[in-house]
Short mmCIF file of C-alpha atoms and ligand atoms in Angstrom, two decimals:
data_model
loop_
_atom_site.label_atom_id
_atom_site.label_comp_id
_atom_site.label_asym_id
_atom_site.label_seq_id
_atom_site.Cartn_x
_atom_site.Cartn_y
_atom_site.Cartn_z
CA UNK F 4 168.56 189.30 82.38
CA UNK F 5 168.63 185.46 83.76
CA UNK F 6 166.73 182.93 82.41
CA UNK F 7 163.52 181.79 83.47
CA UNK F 8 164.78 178.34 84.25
CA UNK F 9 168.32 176.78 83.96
CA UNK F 10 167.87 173.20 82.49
CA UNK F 11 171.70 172.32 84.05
CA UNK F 12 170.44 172.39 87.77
CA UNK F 13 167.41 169.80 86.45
CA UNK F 14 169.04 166.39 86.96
CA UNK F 15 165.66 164.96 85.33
CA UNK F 16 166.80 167.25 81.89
CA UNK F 17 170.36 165.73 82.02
CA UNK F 18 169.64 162.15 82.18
CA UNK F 19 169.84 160.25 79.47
CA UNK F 20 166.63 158.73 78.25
CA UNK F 21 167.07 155.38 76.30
CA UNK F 22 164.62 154.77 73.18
CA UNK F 23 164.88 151.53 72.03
CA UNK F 24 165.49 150.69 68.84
CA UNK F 25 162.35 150.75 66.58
CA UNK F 26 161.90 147.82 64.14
CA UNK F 27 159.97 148.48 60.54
CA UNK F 28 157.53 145.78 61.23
CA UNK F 29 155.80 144.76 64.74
CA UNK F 30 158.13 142.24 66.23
CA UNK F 31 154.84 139.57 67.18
CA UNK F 32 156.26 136.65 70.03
CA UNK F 33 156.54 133.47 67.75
CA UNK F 34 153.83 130.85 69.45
CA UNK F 35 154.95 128.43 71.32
CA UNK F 36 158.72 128.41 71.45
CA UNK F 37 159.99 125.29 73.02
CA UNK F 38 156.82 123.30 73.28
CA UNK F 39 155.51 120.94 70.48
CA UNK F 40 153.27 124.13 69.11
CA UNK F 41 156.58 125.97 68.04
CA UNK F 42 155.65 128.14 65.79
CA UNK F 43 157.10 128.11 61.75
CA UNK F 44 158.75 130.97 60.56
CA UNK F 45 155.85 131.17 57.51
CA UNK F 46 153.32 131.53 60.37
CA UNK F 47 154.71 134.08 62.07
CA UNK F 48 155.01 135.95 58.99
CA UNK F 49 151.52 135.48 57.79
CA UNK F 50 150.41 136.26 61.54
CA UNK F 51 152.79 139.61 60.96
CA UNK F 52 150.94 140.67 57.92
CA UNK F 53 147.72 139.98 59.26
CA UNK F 54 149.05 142.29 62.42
CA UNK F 55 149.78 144.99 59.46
CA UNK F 56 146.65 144.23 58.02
CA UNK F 57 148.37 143.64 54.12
CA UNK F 58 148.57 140.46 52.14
CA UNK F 59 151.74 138.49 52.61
CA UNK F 60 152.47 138.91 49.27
CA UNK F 61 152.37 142.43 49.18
CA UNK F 62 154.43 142.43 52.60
CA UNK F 63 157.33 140.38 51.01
CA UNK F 64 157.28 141.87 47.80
CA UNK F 65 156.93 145.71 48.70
CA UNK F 66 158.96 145.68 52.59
CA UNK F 67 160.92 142.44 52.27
CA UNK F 68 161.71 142.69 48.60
CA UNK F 69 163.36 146.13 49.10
CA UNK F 70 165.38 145.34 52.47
CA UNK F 71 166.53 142.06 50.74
CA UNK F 72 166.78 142.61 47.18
CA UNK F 73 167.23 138.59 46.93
CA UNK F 74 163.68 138.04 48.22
CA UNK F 75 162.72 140.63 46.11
CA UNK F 76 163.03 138.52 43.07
CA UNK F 77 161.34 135.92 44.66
CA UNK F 78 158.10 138.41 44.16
CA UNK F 79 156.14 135.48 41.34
CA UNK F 80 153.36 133.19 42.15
CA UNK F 81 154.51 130.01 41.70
CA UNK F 82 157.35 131.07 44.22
CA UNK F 83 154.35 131.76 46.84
CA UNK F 84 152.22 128.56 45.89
CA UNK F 85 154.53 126.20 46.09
CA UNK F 86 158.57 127.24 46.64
CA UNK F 87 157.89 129.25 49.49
CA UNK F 88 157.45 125.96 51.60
CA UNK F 89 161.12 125.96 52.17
CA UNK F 90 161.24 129.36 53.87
CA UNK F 91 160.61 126.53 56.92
CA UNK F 92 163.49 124.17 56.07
CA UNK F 93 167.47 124.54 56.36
CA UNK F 94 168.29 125.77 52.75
CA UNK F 95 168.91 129.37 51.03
CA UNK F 96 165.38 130.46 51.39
CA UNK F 97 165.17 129.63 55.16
CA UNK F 98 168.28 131.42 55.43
CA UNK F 99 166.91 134.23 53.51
CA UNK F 100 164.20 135.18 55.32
CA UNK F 101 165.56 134.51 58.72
CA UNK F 102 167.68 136.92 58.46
CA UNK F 103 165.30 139.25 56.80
CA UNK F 104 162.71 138.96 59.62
CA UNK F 105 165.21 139.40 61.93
CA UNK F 106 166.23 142.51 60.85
CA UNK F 107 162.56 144.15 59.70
CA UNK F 108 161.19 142.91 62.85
CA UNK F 109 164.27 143.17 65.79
CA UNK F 110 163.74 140.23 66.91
CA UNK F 111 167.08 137.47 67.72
CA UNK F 112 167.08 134.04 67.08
CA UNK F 113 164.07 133.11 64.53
CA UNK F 114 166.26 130.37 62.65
CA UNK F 115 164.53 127.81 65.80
CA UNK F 116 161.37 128.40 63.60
CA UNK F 117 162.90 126.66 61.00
CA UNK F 118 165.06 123.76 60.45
CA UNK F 119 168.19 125.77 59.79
CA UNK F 120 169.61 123.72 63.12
CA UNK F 121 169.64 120.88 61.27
CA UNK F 122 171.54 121.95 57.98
CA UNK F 123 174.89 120.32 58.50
CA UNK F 124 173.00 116.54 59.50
CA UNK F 125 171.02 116.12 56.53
CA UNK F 126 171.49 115.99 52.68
CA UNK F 127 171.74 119.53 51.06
CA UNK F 128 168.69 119.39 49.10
CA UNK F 129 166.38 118.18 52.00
CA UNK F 130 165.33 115.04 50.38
CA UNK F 131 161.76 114.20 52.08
CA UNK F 132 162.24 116.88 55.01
CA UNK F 133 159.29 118.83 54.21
CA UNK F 134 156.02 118.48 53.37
CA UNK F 135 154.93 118.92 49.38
CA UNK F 136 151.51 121.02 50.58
CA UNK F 137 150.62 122.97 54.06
CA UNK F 138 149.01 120.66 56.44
CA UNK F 139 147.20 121.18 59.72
CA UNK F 140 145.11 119.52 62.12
CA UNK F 141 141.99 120.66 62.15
CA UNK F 142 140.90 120.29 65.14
CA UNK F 143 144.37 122.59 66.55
CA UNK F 144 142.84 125.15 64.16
CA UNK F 145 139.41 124.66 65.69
CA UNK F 146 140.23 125.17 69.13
CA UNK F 147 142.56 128.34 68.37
CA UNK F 148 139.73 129.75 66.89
CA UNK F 149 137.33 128.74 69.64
CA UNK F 150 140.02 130.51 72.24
CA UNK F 151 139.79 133.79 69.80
CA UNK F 152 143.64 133.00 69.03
CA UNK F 153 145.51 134.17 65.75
CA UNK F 154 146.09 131.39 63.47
CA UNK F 155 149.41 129.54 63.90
CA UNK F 156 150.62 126.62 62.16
CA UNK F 157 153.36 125.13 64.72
CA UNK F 158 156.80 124.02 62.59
CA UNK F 159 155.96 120.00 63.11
CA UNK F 160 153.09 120.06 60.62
CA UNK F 161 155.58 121.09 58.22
CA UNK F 162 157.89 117.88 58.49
CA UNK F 163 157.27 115.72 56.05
CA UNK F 164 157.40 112.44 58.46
CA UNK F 165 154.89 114.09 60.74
CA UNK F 166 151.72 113.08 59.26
CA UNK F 167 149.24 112.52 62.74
CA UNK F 168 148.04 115.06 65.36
CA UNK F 169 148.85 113.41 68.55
CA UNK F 170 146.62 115.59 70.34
CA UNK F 171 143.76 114.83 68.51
CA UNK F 172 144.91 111.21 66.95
CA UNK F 173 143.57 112.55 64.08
CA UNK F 174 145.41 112.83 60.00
CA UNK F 175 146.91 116.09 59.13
CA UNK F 176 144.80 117.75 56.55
CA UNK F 177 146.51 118.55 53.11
CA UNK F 178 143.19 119.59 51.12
CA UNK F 179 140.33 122.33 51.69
CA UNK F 180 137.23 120.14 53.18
CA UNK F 181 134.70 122.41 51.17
CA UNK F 182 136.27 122.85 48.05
CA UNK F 183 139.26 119.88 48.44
CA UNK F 184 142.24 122.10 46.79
CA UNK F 185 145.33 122.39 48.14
CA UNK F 186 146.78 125.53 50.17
CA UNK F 187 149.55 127.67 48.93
CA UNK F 188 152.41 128.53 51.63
CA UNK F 189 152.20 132.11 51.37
CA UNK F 190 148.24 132.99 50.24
CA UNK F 191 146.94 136.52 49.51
CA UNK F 192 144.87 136.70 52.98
CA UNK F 193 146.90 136.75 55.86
CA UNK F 194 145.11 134.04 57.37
CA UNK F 195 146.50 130.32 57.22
CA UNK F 196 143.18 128.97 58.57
CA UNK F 197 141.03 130.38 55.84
CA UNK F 198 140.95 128.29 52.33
CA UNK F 199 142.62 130.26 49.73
CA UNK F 200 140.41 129.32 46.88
CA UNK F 201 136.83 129.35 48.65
CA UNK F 202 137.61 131.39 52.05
CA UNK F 203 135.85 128.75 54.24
CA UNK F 204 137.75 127.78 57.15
CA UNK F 205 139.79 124.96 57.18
CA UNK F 206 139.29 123.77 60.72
CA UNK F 207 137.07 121.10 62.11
CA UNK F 208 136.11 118.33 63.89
CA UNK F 209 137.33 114.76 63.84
CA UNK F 210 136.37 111.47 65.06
CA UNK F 211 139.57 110.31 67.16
CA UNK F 212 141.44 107.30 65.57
CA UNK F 213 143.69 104.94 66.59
CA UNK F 214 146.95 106.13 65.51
CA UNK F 215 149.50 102.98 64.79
CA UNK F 216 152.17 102.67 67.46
CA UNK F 217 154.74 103.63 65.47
CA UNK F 218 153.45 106.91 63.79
CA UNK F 219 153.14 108.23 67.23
CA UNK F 220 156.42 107.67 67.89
CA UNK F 221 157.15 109.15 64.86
CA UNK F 222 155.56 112.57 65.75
CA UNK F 223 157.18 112.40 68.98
CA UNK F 224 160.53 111.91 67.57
CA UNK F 225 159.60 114.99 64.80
CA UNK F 226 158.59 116.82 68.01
CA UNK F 227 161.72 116.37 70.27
CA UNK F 228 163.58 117.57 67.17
CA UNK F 229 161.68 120.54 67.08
CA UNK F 230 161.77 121.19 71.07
CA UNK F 231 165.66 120.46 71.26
CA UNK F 232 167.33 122.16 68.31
CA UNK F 233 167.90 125.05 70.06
CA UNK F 234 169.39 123.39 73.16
CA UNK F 235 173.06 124.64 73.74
CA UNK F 236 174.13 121.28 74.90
CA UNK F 237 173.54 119.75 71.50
CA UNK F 238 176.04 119.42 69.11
CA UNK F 239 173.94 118.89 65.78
CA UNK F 240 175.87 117.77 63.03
CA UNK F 241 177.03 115.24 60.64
CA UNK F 242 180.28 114.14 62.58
CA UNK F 243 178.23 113.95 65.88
CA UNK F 244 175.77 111.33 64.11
CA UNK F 245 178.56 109.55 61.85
CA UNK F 246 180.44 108.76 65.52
CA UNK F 247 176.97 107.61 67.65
CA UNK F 248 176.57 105.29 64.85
CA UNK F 249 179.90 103.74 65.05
CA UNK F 250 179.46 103.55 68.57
CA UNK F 251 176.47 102.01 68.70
CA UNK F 252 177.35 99.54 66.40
CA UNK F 253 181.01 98.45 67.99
CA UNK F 254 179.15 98.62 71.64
CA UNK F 255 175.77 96.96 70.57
CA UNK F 256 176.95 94.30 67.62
CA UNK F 257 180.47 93.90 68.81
CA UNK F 258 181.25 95.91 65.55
CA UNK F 259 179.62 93.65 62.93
CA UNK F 260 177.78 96.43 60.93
CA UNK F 261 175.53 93.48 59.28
CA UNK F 262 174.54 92.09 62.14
CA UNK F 263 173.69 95.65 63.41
CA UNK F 264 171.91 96.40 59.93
CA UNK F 265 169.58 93.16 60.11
CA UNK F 266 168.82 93.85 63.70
CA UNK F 267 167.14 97.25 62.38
CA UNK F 268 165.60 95.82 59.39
CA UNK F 269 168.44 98.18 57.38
CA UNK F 270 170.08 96.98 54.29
CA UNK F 271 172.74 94.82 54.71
CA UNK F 272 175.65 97.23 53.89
CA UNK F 273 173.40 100.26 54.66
CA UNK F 274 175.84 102.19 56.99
CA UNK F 275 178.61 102.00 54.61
CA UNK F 276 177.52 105.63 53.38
CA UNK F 277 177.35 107.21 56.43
CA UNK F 278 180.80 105.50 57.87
CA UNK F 279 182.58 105.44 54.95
CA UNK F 280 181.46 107.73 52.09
CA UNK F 281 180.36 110.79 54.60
CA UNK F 282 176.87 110.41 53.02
CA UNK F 283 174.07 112.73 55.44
CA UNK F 284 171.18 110.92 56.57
CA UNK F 285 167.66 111.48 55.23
CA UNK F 286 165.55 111.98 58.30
CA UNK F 287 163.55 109.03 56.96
CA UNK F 288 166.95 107.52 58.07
CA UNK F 289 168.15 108.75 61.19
CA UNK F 290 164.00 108.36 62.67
CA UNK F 291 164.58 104.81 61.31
CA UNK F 292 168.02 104.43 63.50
CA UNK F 293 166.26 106.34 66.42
CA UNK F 294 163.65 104.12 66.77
CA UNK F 295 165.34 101.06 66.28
CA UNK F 296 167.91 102.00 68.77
CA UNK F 297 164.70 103.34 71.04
CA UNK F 298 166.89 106.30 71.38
CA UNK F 299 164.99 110.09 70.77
CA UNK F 300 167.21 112.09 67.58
CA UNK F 301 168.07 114.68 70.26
CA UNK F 302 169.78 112.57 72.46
CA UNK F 303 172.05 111.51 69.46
CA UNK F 304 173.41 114.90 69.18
CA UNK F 305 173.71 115.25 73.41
CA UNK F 306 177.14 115.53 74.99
CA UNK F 307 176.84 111.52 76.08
CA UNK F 308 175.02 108.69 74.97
CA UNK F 309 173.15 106.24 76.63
CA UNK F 310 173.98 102.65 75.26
CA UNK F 311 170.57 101.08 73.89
CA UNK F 312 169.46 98.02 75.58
CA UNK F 313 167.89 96.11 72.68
CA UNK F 314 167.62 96.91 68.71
CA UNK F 315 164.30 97.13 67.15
CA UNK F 316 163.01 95.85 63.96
CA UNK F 317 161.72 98.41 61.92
CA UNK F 318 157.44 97.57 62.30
CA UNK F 319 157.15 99.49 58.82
CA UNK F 320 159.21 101.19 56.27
CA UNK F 321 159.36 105.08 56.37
CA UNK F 322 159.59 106.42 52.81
CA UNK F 323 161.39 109.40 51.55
CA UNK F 324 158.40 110.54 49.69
CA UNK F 325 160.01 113.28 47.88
CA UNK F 326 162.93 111.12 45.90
CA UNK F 327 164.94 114.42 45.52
CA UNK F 328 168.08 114.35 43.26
CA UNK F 329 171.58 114.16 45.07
CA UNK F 330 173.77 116.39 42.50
CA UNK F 331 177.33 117.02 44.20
CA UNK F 332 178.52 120.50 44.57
CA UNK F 333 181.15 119.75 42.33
CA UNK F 334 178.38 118.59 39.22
CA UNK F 335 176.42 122.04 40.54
CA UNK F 336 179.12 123.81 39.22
CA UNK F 337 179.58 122.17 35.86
CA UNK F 338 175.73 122.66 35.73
CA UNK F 339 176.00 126.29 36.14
CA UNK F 340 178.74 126.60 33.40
CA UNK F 341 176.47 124.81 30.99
CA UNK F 342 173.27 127.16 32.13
CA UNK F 343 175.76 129.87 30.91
CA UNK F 344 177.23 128.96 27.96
CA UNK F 345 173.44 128.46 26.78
CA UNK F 346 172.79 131.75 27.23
CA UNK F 347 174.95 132.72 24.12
CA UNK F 348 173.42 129.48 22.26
CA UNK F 349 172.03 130.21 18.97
CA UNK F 350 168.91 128.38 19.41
CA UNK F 351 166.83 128.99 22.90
CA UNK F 352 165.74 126.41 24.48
CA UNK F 353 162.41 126.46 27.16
CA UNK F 354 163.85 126.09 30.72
CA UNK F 355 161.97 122.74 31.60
CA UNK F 356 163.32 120.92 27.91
CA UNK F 357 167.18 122.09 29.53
CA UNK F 358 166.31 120.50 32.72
CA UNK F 359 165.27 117.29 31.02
CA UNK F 360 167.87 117.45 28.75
CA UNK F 361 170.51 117.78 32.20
CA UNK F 362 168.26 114.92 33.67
CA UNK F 363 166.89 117.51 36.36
CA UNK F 364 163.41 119.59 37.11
CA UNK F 365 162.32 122.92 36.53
CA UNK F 366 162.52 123.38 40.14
CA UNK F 367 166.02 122.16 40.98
CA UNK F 368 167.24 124.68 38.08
CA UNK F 369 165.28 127.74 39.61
CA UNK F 370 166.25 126.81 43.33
CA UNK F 371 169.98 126.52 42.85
CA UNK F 372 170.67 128.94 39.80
CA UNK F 373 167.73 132.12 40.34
CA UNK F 374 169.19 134.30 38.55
CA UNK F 375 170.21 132.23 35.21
CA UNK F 376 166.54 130.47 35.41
CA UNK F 377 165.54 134.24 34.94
CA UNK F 378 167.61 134.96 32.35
CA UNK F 379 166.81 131.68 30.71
CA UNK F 380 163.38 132.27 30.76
CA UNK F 381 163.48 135.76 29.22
CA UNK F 382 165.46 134.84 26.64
CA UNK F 383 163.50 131.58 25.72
CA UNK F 384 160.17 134.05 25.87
CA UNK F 385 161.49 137.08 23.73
CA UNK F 386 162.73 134.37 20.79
CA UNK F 387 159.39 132.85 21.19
CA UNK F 388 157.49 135.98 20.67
CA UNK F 389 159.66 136.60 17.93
CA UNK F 390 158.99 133.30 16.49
CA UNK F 391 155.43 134.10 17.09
CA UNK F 392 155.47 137.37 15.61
CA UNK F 393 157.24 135.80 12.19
CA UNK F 394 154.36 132.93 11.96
CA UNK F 395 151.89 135.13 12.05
CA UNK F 396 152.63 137.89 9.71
CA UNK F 397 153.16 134.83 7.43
CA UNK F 398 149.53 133.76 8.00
CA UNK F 399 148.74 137.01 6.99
CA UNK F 400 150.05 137.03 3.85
CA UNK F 401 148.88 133.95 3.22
CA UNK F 402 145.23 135.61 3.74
CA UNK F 403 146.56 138.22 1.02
CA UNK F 404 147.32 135.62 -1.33
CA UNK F 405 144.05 133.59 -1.18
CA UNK F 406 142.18 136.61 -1.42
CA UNK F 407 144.00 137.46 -4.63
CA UNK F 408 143.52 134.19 -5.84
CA UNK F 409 139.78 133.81 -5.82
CA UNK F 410 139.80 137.00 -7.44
CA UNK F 411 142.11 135.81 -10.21
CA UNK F 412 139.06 133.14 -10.52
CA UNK F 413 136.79 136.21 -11.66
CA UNK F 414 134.92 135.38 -8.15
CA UNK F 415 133.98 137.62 -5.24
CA UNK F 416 136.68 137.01 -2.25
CA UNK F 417 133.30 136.54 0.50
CA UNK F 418 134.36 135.46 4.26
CA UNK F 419 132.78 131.63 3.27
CA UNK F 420 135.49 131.56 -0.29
CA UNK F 421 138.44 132.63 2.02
CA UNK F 422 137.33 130.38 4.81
CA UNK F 423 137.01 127.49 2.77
CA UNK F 424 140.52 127.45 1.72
CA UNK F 425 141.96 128.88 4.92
CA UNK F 426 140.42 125.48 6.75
CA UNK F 427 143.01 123.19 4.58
CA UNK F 428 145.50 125.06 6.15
CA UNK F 429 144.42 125.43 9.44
CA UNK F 430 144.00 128.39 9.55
CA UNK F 431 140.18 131.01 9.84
CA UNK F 432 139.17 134.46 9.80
CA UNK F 433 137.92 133.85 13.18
CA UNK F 434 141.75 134.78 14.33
CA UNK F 435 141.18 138.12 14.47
CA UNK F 436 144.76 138.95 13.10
CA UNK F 437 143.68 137.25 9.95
CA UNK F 438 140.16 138.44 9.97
CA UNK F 439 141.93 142.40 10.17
CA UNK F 440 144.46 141.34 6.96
CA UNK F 441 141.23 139.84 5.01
CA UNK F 442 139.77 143.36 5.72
CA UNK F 443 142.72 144.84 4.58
CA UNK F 444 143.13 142.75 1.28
CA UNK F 445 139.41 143.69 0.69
CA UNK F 446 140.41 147.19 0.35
CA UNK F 447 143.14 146.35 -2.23
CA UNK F 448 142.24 147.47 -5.23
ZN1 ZN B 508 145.43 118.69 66.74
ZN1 ZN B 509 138.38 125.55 49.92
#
């Protein structure tokens, strides 16, 4: 007997049907990609975890944490408040969860939501590239919620120089207008334009101002840094920007690099670091050089260079708010052998009296050495519970002792006798471990 139907005459049955690949998270369209409303790569995840409807938390400790065992141990709150902010810069975090998102979520390319373009220009540790708290504009936030849009923080608002909405000529915000607290970079609801600590929403309306001539040219410099650092023309690194300087300076001062300094309002041997020592700008620095030489940062890393007409004096100082230790890689690494040798020290130290001690912070220690800060801190907090443990069962035999004493005195040991001596010590039988070994000393014959 034939069969009903042979599948090898159906050409439909034969050809091969492509399924494309799934991803284990919805791969959302990051906002804006190469306008000034670029989205950041802590956005988009917030904006993913809303889509998933979990806390962002949860998201990075539970899915990210397991495809990335290194974010994993990021899973602690202070890493969320405050550490997470780097996720949008150029360092190991960024790196991190690029490459995480990239592979939960399918989609190419995400490192243009962060400033990972920019990693070989400036110093390794970022110094004043990023902004100490969120910030937003309210009025951006107001609008995307007037349009029914998700809530998107665009990368700019994340640069530490870029302190002005443009749009709006209105101050970022860094503070909650109803309960004035700061945001943390990765909160528990998946919204970024909800306040974390009293859930009212953080946009608004402002009264335009006049923003100073040269913080909008600051944003717009931030801005073309943003748009461009994707561009496949550009050639973005250190060597690029050590040789437009020495260009400028030979073609615009006839090579005097004083002359070219005071023209800026630079110190007088300011380029020696970059020419001679291969020291990376701050981008305090090279927005300082861009504006004086009325040049936009992009075109500094372009194929050719346009020669400037006329230097500028800097109208004010840009500061590198965050002054950020410079530790060589080479003093990293006799830091790290120290961090280890501690850890078979007899006496444990807390991790923030070894940072002082190396003339560093807390931060810098957990940043560049996670996994001895960890083991560090565990080891500093099971000696201290020891510690803790010792002083107290001495307090309660102190409590023994006192009790036996009044009663040597022919007296009854009542809470107010025990007390009363306990006091000159410092000590009361309102702790209730000592409160339990008076009860117990009671009961001694
Ligand atoms: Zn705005
Ligand atoms: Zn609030």
């Amino acid at each position: 007997m034939s069969a009903l139907w042979d599948f090898s005459l159906d050409e439909d049955c034969q050809a091969a049907v492509h399924v494309p690949p799934r991803s284990a998270l919805f791969s959302l369209l990051p906002g804006g990609i190469g306008t000034p409303q670029q989205e950041s790569l802590l956005s988009l995840l917030v904006r993913t975890s809303r889509a998933h409807a979990v806390s962002p938390r949860r998201l990075i400790g539970k899915v990210f944490g397991k495809a990335m065992p290194a974010i994993g141990k990021l899973d602690y709150s202070t890493f969320y408040r405050s550490l997470a902010g780097t996720v949008n810069g150029m360092g190991l975090y960024a790196g991190l969860f690029v490459s995480a998102m990239e592979d939960l979520t399918g989609r190419p390319s995400l490192d243009c939501l962060t400033l990972l373009p920019w990693k070989e220009v400036f110093p390794h540790n970022g110094q004043g590239l990023l902004a100490r708290h969120p910030r937003w504009c309210p009025v951006c936030l107001y609008r995307q919620r007037l349009l029914g849009e998700a809530t998107s923080f665009p990368l700019v608002w994340a640069i530490e120089p870029y302190r002005a909405c443009p749009e709006h000529a209105c101050l970022l915000d860094d503070h909650c207008p109803h309960c004035s607290k700061t945001q943390p970079y990765l909160p528990r609801y998946p919204d970024l334009g909800i306040c974390s600590h009293c859930r009212m929403p953080l946009s608004g309306i402002r009264t335009p101002i006049a923003l100073p001539e040269f913080q909008s040219w600051v944003c717009k410099a931030v801005t073309d840094m943003v748009v461009h650092q994707s561009d496949a023309g550009l050639s973005i690194c250190f060597d690029r920007f050590r040789r437009f300087v020495e260009e400028q300076v030979s073609t615009v001062a006839e090579g005097n690099r004083a002359a070219f300094c005071k023209a800026l309002g630079f110190h007088d041997r300011g380029l020696n670091g970059w020419l001679n020592k291969g020291e990376r700008p701050s981008i305090t620095h090279l927005l300082s050089l861009c504006y004086g030489l009325n040049v936009m940062p992009a075109e500094v890393f372009g194929a050719s260079w346009s020669q400037a007409t006329a230097l500028r004096l800097l109208p004010s100082r840009l500061k590198d708010r965050n002054a950020c230790l410079r530790v060589p890689p080479e003093h990293r690494q006799k830091i790290q052998v120290h961090l280890i040798a501690l850890l078979d020290a007899n006496d444990a130290l807390p991790v923030s009296e070894i940072a002082a001690n190396l003339g560093l912070t807390r931060s810098y220690l957990r940043y560049w050495f996670p996994e001895l800060y960890a083991r560090l801190t565990k080891r500093f907090k099971v000696v201290a519970k020891a510690r803790s443990r010792e002083h107290r069962d001495r307090q309660s035999s102190r409590v023994v002792e006192v009790v036996g004493q009044i009663r040597a005195n022919k007296e009854y040991p009542s809470r107010r006798r025990v007390n009363r001596l306990l006091h000159k010590e410092r000590m009361s039988l309102a702790q209730p471990h000592l409160f339990q070994a008076y009860l117990r000393a009671l009961k001694q014959p």
